[in-house]
Amino acid sequence: MAAATRWLRQLLRAAGAGPVPARAVRRSVLGVPARSGLAWRPSRCGSSAAEAPATKADEDSFLQWFLLLIPVTAFGLGTWQVQRRKWKLELIAELESRVMAEPVPLPADPMELKSLEYRPVQVRGRFDHSKELYMMPRTLVDPAREAREAGRLSSSARSGAYVITPFHCTDLGITILVNRGFVPRKKVAPDTRQKGQIEGEVDLVGIVRLAETRKPFVPENNPEKNHWHYRDLAAMARLTGADPIFVDADFKSTVPGGPIGGQTRVTLRNEHLQYIVTWYGLCAATAYLWAKKFLHRAPGM
């Protein structure tokens, strides 16, 4: 009996069960059931200790590659902004070349105008001052002043309106809408600028503009009060009986006492360089932190 007990204890010890009480072995050999609450079970401490380092290594590996997504994504967004800036600069250059091109005769077909936006055209005819429209509020386009005041919270620009006047083209037999230019608020009423109300036929050069949709936070047009906030050519044409063709008169069309022409803005918002610096800077900072944590840590950490 003692030999059997010793043999069973040696077998359990070889299996990694740890020290086994002799009483438990004797009960097992004799077939005596263990009392409730005193059952002996092999220790699993060795197995748990082996699994813990593997689980921690898996978690560290997942965190390492997940955090790497931050600099990779920032680099991708920075590269995308580089492409966007290139596209915007090319678009600005194209618009500037269009505005500086030689004037061409205004086509009679409105469908042809879709490819002529920002192109100068020349027309001959007379104004119908009795059907003026007013786009307001507007400020005078003055590149020199705008350059001086860039970055300021306030501006010295005067508020006023653009005077939109039907213009009957004698050579084409159609009536178009012409933005004669800017007038200050106190000169919006026609009787305050009678000297600038051109009579008779004139030759005019202007920039073709297409209809625009209302932007967020821009008020709706109010035809009843003759207040227009954006170019709704269809509505303007219905009200004046003109064709839905719109031209910004150039600065040379300005006459003493009349609206100031040349109110075409050709500059486009271009803040892509700031975005490039932001995204590439974030990429560099997060890549440095990632490398410091996961590549330069001491072994075993």
mmCIF file of C-alpha atoms in Angstrom:
data_model
loop_
_atom_site.group_PDB
_atom_site.id
_atom_site.type_symbol
_atom_site.label_atom_id
_atom_site.label_comp_id
_atom_site.label_asym_id
_atom_site.label_seq_id
_atom_site.Cartn_x
_atom_site.Cartn_y
_atom_site.Cartn_z
ATOM 1 C CA MET A 1 0.000 0.000 0.000
ATOM 2 C CA ALA A 2 2.775 2.424 0.897
ATOM 3 C CA ALA A 3 4.580 1.572 -2.345
ATOM 4 C CA ALA A 4 1.436 2.294 -4.382
ATOM 5 C CA THR A 5 1.003 5.597 -2.610
ATOM 6 C CA ARG A 6 4.602 6.621 -3.316
ATOM 7 C CA TRP A 7 4.261 5.581 -6.967
ATOM 8 C CA LEU A 8 1.078 7.634 -7.454
ATOM 9 C CA ARG A 9 2.624 10.725 -5.785
ATOM 10 C CA GLN A 10 5.684 10.483 -8.078
ATOM 11 C CA LEU A 11 3.417 10.155 -11.144
ATOM 12 C CA LEU A 12 1.396 13.262 -10.231
ATOM 13 C CA ARG A 13 4.570 15.232 -9.451
ATOM 14 C CA ALA A 14 6.000 14.327 -12.870
ATOM 15 C CA ALA A 15 2.797 15.583 -14.490
ATOM 16 C CA GLY A 16 3.416 19.051 -12.999
ATOM 17 C CA ALA A 17 0.673 18.901 -10.443
ATOM 18 C CA GLY A 18 2.920 20.130 -7.659
ATOM 19 C CA PRO A 19 3.251 18.541 -4.211
ATOM 20 C CA VAL A 20 0.329 16.224 -3.503
ATOM 21 C CA PRO A 21 -0.764 15.522 0.069
ATOM 22 C CA ALA A 22 -0.241 11.923 1.059
ATOM 23 C CA ARG A 23 -3.735 11.705 2.567
ATOM 24 C CA ALA A 24 -5.275 12.690 -0.782
ATOM 25 C CA VAL A 25 -3.241 9.989 -2.510
ATOM 26 C CA ARG A 26 -4.260 7.342 -0.007
ATOM 27 C CA ARG A 27 -7.923 8.250 -0.367
ATOM 28 C CA SER A 28 -7.592 7.964 -4.141
ATOM 29 C CA VAL A 29 -5.913 4.558 -3.907
ATOM 30 C CA LEU A 30 -8.402 3.193 -1.354
ATOM 31 C CA GLY A 31 -11.367 4.533 -3.381
ATOM 32 C CA VAL A 32 -12.557 6.687 -0.485
ATOM 33 C CA PRO A 33 -14.424 9.743 -1.844
ATOM 34 C CA ALA A 34 -13.089 13.079 -0.732
ATOM 35 C CA ARG A 35 -15.225 15.059 1.675
ATOM 36 C CA SER A 36 -17.161 18.063 0.292
ATOM 37 C CA GLY A 37 -15.117 21.234 0.312
ATOM 38 C CA LEU A 38 -11.839 19.371 0.699
ATOM 39 C CA ALA A 39 -11.424 18.018 -2.827
ATOM 40 C CA TRP A 40 -7.902 18.355 -4.125
ATOM 41 C CA ARG A 41 -7.424 19.794 -7.601
ATOM 42 C CA PRO A 42 -4.219 20.103 -9.640
ATOM 43 C CA SER A 43 -2.761 23.613 -9.629
ATOM 44 C CA ARG A 44 -3.201 25.709 -12.867
ATOM 45 C CA CYS A 45 -0.874 28.528 -11.845
ATOM 46 C CA GLY A 46 1.745 27.402 -14.290
ATOM 47 C CA SER A 47 -0.657 27.549 -17.267
ATOM 48 C CA SER A 48 -2.037 31.050 -16.401
ATOM 49 C CA ALA A 49 1.446 32.456 -16.000
ATOM 50 C CA ALA A 50 2.345 31.230 -19.479
ATOM 51 C CA GLU A 51 -0.787 32.707 -21.111
ATOM 52 C CA ALA A 52 -0.457 36.238 -19.595
ATOM 53 C CA PRO A 53 2.675 37.347 -21.546
ATOM 54 C CA ALA A 54 1.153 36.124 -24.825
ATOM 55 C CA THR A 55 -2.081 38.098 -24.244
ATOM 56 C CA LYS A 56 -0.154 41.274 -23.373
ATOM 57 C CA ALA A 57 2.014 40.904 -26.482
ATOM 58 C CA ASP A 58 -1.096 40.605 -28.673
ATOM 59 C CA GLU A 59 -2.612 43.740 -27.136
ATOM 60 C CA ASP A 60 0.610 45.718 -27.636
ATOM 61 C CA SER A 61 0.837 44.608 -31.262
ATOM 62 C CA PHE A 62 -2.747 45.699 -31.978
ATOM 63 C CA LEU A 63 -2.209 49.092 -30.285
ATOM 64 C CA GLN A 64 1.051 49.607 -32.159
ATOM 65 C CA TRP A 65 -0.477 49.160 -35.624
ATOM 66 C CA PHE A 66 -3.693 50.969 -34.721
ATOM 67 C CA LEU A 67 -1.822 54.101 -33.584
ATOM 68 C CA LEU A 68 0.264 53.986 -36.751
ATOM 69 C CA LEU A 69 -2.917 54.860 -38.661
ATOM 70 C CA ILE A 70 -2.768 58.430 -37.279
ATOM 71 C CA PRO A 71 0.489 59.568 -39.002
ATOM 72 C CA VAL A 72 -0.339 57.529 -42.120
ATOM 73 C CA THR A 73 -3.764 59.190 -42.450
ATOM 74 C CA ALA A 74 -2.323 62.658 -41.782
ATOM 75 C CA PHE A 75 0.300 62.090 -44.477
ATOM 76 C CA GLY A 76 -2.393 61.039 -46.946
ATOM 77 C CA LEU A 77 -4.498 64.130 -46.210
ATOM 78 C CA GLY A 78 -1.454 66.386 -46.582
ATOM 79 C CA THR A 79 -0.641 64.853 -49.964
ATOM 80 C CA TRP A 80 -4.270 65.291 -51.027
ATOM 81 C CA GLN A 81 -4.080 68.993 -50.118
ATOM 82 C CA VAL A 82 -0.936 69.329 -52.247
ATOM 83 C CA GLN A 83 -2.931 68.092 -55.226
ATOM 84 C CA ARG A 84 -5.852 70.375 -54.343
ATOM 85 C CA ARG A 85 -3.562 73.402 -54.143
ATOM 86 C CA LYS A 86 -2.075 72.587 -57.551
ATOM 87 C CA TRP A 87 -5.570 72.325 -59.027
ATOM 88 C CA LYS A 88 -6.668 75.628 -57.411
ATOM 89 C CA LEU A 89 -3.604 77.515 -58.683
ATOM 90 C CA GLU A 90 -4.228 76.224 -62.198
ATOM 91 C CA LEU A 91 -7.882 77.293 -61.965
ATOM 92 C CA ILE A 92 -6.943 80.786 -60.775
ATOM 93 C CA ALA A 93 -4.407 81.111 -63.591
ATOM 94 C CA GLU A 94 -7.046 80.010 -66.105
ATOM 95 C CA LEU A 95 -9.569 82.569 -64.813
ATOM 96 C CA GLU A 96 -6.991 85.345 -64.939
ATOM 97 C CA SER A 97 -6.078 84.432 -68.512
ATOM 98 C CA ARG A 98 -9.769 84.471 -69.468
ATOM 99 C CA VAL A 99 -10.333 87.920 -67.983
ATOM 100 C CA MET A 100 -7.262 89.340 -69.732
ATOM 101 C CA ALA A 101 -8.185 87.867 -73.127
ATOM 102 C CA GLU A 102 -9.280 90.047 -76.023
ATOM 103 C CA PRO A 103 -13.042 90.743 -76.149
ATOM 104 C CA VAL A 104 -15.113 88.644 -78.541
ATOM 105 C CA PRO A 105 -18.565 89.482 -79.934
ATOM 106 C CA LEU A 106 -21.392 88.367 -77.701
ATOM 107 C CA PRO A 107 -22.990 85.203 -79.149
ATOM 108 C CA ALA A 108 -26.721 85.372 -79.718
ATOM 109 C CA ASP A 109 -27.283 81.824 -78.425
ATOM 110 C CA PRO A 110 -27.317 81.709 -74.594
ATOM 111 C CA MET A 111 -26.130 78.065 -74.713
ATOM 112 C CA GLU A 112 -22.787 79.233 -76.108
ATOM 113 C CA LEU A 113 -22.230 81.405 -73.035
ATOM 114 C CA LYS A 114 -21.689 78.384 -70.755
ATOM 115 C CA SER A 115 -18.141 78.067 -72.080
ATOM 116 C CA LEU A 116 -17.509 81.828 -71.981
ATOM 117 C CA GLU A 117 -17.818 82.646 -68.270
ATOM 118 C CA TYR A 118 -15.198 85.233 -67.245
ATOM 119 C CA ARG A 119 -14.504 85.985 -70.907
ATOM 120 C CA PRO A 120 -14.744 89.615 -72.092
ATOM 121 C CA VAL A 121 -17.387 90.270 -74.736
ATOM 122 C CA GLN A 122 -18.296 93.420 -76.639
ATOM 123 C CA VAL A 123 -21.790 94.671 -77.411
ATOM 124 C CA ARG A 124 -23.445 97.799 -78.791
ATOM 125 C CA GLY A 125 -26.817 99.126 -77.709
ATOM 126 C CA ARG A 126 -28.690 101.314 -75.242
ATOM 127 C CA PHE A 127 -29.645 101.106 -71.555
ATOM 128 C CA ASP A 128 -33.195 101.005 -70.193
ATOM 129 C CA HIS A 129 -32.771 102.810 -66.870
ATOM 130 C CA SER A 130 -36.454 102.471 -65.996
ATOM 131 C CA LYS A 131 -35.988 98.782 -65.066
ATOM 132 C CA GLU A 132 -32.906 98.906 -62.866
ATOM 133 C CA LEU A 133 -32.285 96.097 -60.371
ATOM 134 C CA TYR A 134 -30.123 96.359 -57.263
ATOM 135 C CA MET A 135 -27.863 93.649 -55.847
ATOM 136 C CA MET A 136 -27.222 94.577 -52.254
ATOM 137 C CA PRO A 137 -25.512 94.872 -49.927
ATOM 138 C CA ARG A 138 -22.238 95.008 -51.829
ATOM 139 C CA THR A 139 -18.838 96.616 -51.342
ATOM 140 C CA LEU A 140 -16.569 98.188 -53.922
ATOM 141 C CA VAL A 141 -14.070 95.802 -55.508
ATOM 142 C CA ASP A 142 -10.727 97.442 -54.769
ATOM 143 C CA PRO A 143 -7.756 95.030 -54.878
ATOM 144 C CA ALA A 144 -5.313 97.625 -53.484
ATOM 145 C CA ARG A 145 -7.493 98.351 -50.444
ATOM 146 C CA GLU A 146 -8.236 94.683 -49.884
ATOM 147 C CA ALA A 147 -4.499 93.899 -49.910
ATOM 148 C CA ARG A 148 -3.822 96.630 -47.332
ATOM 149 C CA GLU A 149 -6.592 95.434 -45.040
ATOM 150 C CA ALA A 150 -5.875 91.718 -45.338
ATOM 151 C CA GLY A 151 -6.074 90.078 -41.917
ATOM 152 C CA ARG A 152 -7.870 92.976 -40.245
ATOM 153 C CA LEU A 153 -11.056 92.399 -38.285
ATOM 154 C CA SER A 154 -12.654 95.567 -39.645
ATOM 155 C CA SER A 155 -12.790 97.122 -43.080
ATOM 156 C CA SER A 156 -13.144 100.680 -44.349
ATOM 157 C CA ALA A 157 -15.124 99.573 -47.399
ATOM 158 C CA ARG A 158 -18.362 101.447 -48.034
ATOM 159 C CA SER A 159 -21.578 99.502 -48.328
ATOM 160 C CA GLY A 160 -23.758 99.979 -51.351
ATOM 161 C CA ALA A 161 -25.258 98.130 -54.309
ATOM 162 C CA TYR A 162 -24.572 96.919 -57.831
ATOM 163 C CA VAL A 163 -26.822 98.538 -60.429
ATOM 164 C CA ILE A 164 -28.164 95.957 -62.899
ATOM 165 C CA THR A 165 -29.647 97.592 -66.011
ATOM 166 C CA PRO A 166 -31.311 96.011 -69.073
ATOM 167 C CA PHE A 167 -29.279 96.689 -72.207
ATOM 168 C CA HIS A 168 -30.827 96.300 -75.669
ATOM 169 C CA CYS A 169 -28.214 95.070 -78.154
ATOM 170 C CA THR A 170 -29.044 96.743 -81.455
ATOM 171 C CA ASP A 171 -26.855 94.479 -83.553
ATOM 172 C CA LEU A 172 -28.239 91.235 -82.032
ATOM 173 C CA GLY A 173 -31.822 92.279 -81.396
ATOM 174 C CA ILE A 174 -31.802 90.929 -77.831
ATOM 175 C CA THR A 175 -31.863 92.529 -74.381
ATOM 176 C CA ILE A 176 -29.303 91.459 -71.781
ATOM 177 C CA LEU A 177 -28.612 92.401 -68.175
ATOM 178 C CA VAL A 178 -25.550 94.539 -67.471
ATOM 179 C CA ASN A 179 -23.996 95.097 -64.052
ATOM 180 C CA ARG A 180 -22.987 98.724 -64.516
ATOM 181 C CA GLY A 181 -21.072 98.679 -61.246
ATOM 182 C CA PHE A 182 -21.041 99.892 -57.650
ATOM 183 C CA VAL A 183 -22.845 102.864 -56.125
ATOM 184 C CA PRO A 184 -22.805 103.817 -52.410
ATOM 185 C CA ARG A 185 -26.003 103.336 -50.479
ATOM 186 C CA LYS A 186 -26.950 107.010 -50.641
ATOM 187 C CA LYS A 187 -26.697 106.886 -54.462
ATOM 188 C CA VAL A 188 -28.880 103.823 -55.061
ATOM 189 C CA ALA A 189 -31.927 105.867 -56.078
ATOM 190 C CA PRO A 190 -31.649 106.852 -59.791
ATOM 191 C CA ASP A 191 -32.623 110.489 -59.182
ATOM 192 C CA THR A 192 -29.459 110.948 -57.062
ATOM 193 C CA ARG A 193 -27.191 110.144 -60.036
ATOM 194 C CA GLN A 194 -28.970 111.546 -63.083
ATOM 195 C CA LYS A 195 -25.662 112.674 -64.547
ATOM 196 C CA GLY A 196 -24.500 109.071 -64.816
ATOM 197 C CA GLN A 197 -27.612 107.751 -66.590
ATOM 198 C CA ILE A 198 -26.194 107.193 -70.084
ATOM 199 C CA GLU A 199 -28.508 107.949 -72.989
ATOM 200 C CA GLY A 200 -28.152 106.811 -76.592
ATOM 201 C CA GLU A 201 -26.178 103.969 -78.102
ATOM 202 C CA VAL A 202 -22.862 103.002 -76.557
ATOM 203 C CA ASP A 203 -20.189 100.397 -77.140
ATOM 204 C CA LEU A 204 -19.671 98.244 -74.085
ATOM 205 C CA VAL A 205 -17.135 95.623 -72.995
ATOM 206 C CA GLY A 206 -18.013 93.328 -70.126
ATOM 207 C CA ILE A 207 -17.291 89.981 -68.461
ATOM 208 C CA VAL A 208 -19.763 87.134 -68.966
ATOM 209 C CA ARG A 209 -21.245 85.798 -65.731
ATOM 210 C CA LEU A 210 -23.545 82.821 -65.297
ATOM 211 C CA ALA A 211 -26.384 82.270 -62.847
ATOM 212 C CA GLU A 212 -25.491 81.330 -59.279
ATOM 213 C CA THR A 213 -27.319 79.341 -56.635
ATOM 214 C CA ARG A 214 -28.052 80.728 -53.203
ATOM 215 C CA LYS A 215 -25.319 79.893 -50.719
ATOM 216 C CA PRO A 216 -26.028 78.938 -47.101
ATOM 217 C CA PHE A 217 -26.938 81.909 -44.889
ATOM 218 C CA VAL A 218 -27.511 84.149 -47.932
ATOM 219 C CA PRO A 219 -31.004 85.692 -47.775
ATOM 220 C CA GLU A 220 -33.589 84.974 -50.407
ATOM 221 C CA ASN A 221 -34.014 87.509 -53.205
ATOM 222 C CA ASN A 222 -36.861 89.967 -52.700
ATOM 223 C CA PRO A 223 -38.139 91.066 -56.129
ATOM 224 C CA GLU A 224 -40.998 93.061 -54.556
ATOM 225 C CA LYS A 225 -38.504 95.358 -52.811
ATOM 226 C CA ASN A 226 -36.021 95.076 -55.704
ATOM 227 C CA HIS A 227 -33.364 93.637 -53.389
ATOM 228 C CA TRP A 228 -31.254 90.900 -54.981
ATOM 229 C CA HIS A 229 -28.660 88.978 -53.009
ATOM 230 C CA TYR A 230 -27.454 86.566 -55.712
ATOM 231 C CA ARG A 231 -27.708 86.212 -59.505
ATOM 232 C CA ASP A 232 -30.982 84.474 -60.243
ATOM 233 C CA LEU A 233 -30.932 85.164 -63.968
ATOM 234 C CA ALA A 234 -34.241 83.471 -64.682
ATOM 235 C CA ALA A 235 -36.117 85.628 -62.146
ATOM 236 C CA MET A 236 -34.278 88.792 -63.185
ATOM 237 C CA ALA A 237 -35.083 88.127 -66.843
ATOM 238 C CA ARG A 238 -38.779 87.573 -66.117
ATOM 239 C CA LEU A 239 -39.030 90.819 -64.160
ATOM 240 C CA THR A 240 -37.288 92.999 -66.762
ATOM 241 C CA GLY A 241 -38.294 91.212 -69.953
ATOM 242 C CA ALA A 242 -34.632 90.584 -70.824
ATOM 243 C CA ASP A 243 -32.852 87.410 -71.860
ATOM 244 C CA PRO A 244 -31.048 85.462 -69.085
ATOM 245 C CA ILE A 245 -27.651 86.825 -70.136
ATOM 246 C CA PHE A 246 -25.544 88.701 -67.576
ATOM 247 C CA VAL A 247 -22.447 90.835 -68.159
ATOM 248 C CA ASP A 248 -20.236 92.752 -65.690
ATOM 249 C CA ALA A 249 -19.303 96.048 -67.353
ATOM 250 C CA ASP A 250 -15.556 96.734 -67.228
ATOM 251 C CA PHE A 251 -13.966 99.690 -65.457
ATOM 252 C CA LYS A 252 -13.662 101.677 -68.696
ATOM 253 C CA SER A 253 -17.456 101.886 -68.844
ATOM 254 C CA THR A 254 -17.486 104.162 -65.801
ATOM 255 C CA VAL A 255 -18.843 107.668 -66.411
ATOM 256 C CA PRO A 256 -18.808 110.666 -64.024
ATOM 257 C CA GLY A 257 -21.704 110.408 -61.586
ATOM 258 C CA GLY A 258 -22.510 106.830 -62.600
ATOM 259 C CA PRO A 259 -21.770 103.407 -61.125
ATOM 260 C CA ILE A 260 -18.124 102.317 -60.876
ATOM 261 C CA GLY A 261 -17.544 99.449 -63.315
ATOM 262 C CA GLY A 262 -15.088 96.581 -63.109
ATOM 263 C CA GLN A 263 -16.817 94.802 -60.235
ATOM 264 C CA THR A 264 -15.811 91.264 -61.220
ATOM 265 C CA ARG A 265 -14.030 89.251 -58.543
ATOM 266 C CA VAL A 266 -11.746 86.628 -60.033
ATOM 267 C CA THR A 267 -9.911 85.620 -56.875
ATOM 268 C CA LEU A 268 -10.754 82.232 -55.401
ATOM 269 C CA ARG A 269 -10.321 81.111 -51.828
ATOM 270 C CA ASN A 270 -7.006 79.277 -51.609
ATOM 271 C CA GLU A 271 -6.063 78.130 -48.095
ATOM 272 C CA HIS A 272 -4.605 74.780 -49.105
ATOM 273 C CA LEU A 273 -1.062 75.752 -48.038
ATOM 274 C CA GLN A 274 -2.269 76.112 -44.438
ATOM 275 C CA TYR A 275 -3.893 72.694 -44.625
ATOM 276 C CA ILE A 276 -0.690 71.188 -46.057
ATOM 277 C CA VAL A 277 1.386 72.538 -43.159
ATOM 278 C CA THR A 278 -1.221 71.364 -40.634
ATOM 279 C CA TRP A 279 -1.528 67.783 -41.905
ATOM 280 C CA TYR A 280 2.195 67.237 -42.547
ATOM 281 C CA GLY A 281 3.000 68.757 -39.140
ATOM 282 C CA LEU A 282 0.545 66.376 -37.459
ATOM 283 C CA CYS A 283 2.056 63.491 -39.406
ATOM 284 C CA ALA A 284 5.600 64.358 -38.279
ATOM 285 C CA ALA A 285 4.606 64.827 -34.617
ATOM 286 C CA THR A 286 2.585 61.618 -34.321
ATOM 287 C CA ALA A 287 5.175 59.598 -36.262
ATOM 288 C CA TYR A 288 7.874 60.778 -33.836
ATOM 289 C CA LEU A 289 5.764 59.825 -30.800
ATOM 290 C CA TRP A 290 4.928 56.444 -32.340
ATOM 291 C CA ALA A 291 8.581 55.647 -33.055
ATOM 292 C CA LYS A 292 9.650 56.768 -29.590
ATOM 293 C CA LYS A 293 7.124 54.459 -27.937
ATOM 294 C CA PHE A 294 7.287 51.366 -30.093
ATOM 295 C CA LEU A 295 10.740 51.381 -31.758
ATOM 296 C CA HIS A 296 13.068 52.921 -29.186
ATOM 297 C CA ARG A 297 11.801 51.321 -25.990
ATOM 298 C CA ALA A 298 14.130 49.109 -23.990
ATOM 299 C CA PRO A 299 13.962 45.327 -24.542
ATOM 300 C CA GLY A 300 11.460 43.611 -22.293
ATOM 301 C CA MET A 301 9.442 46.803 -21.724
#
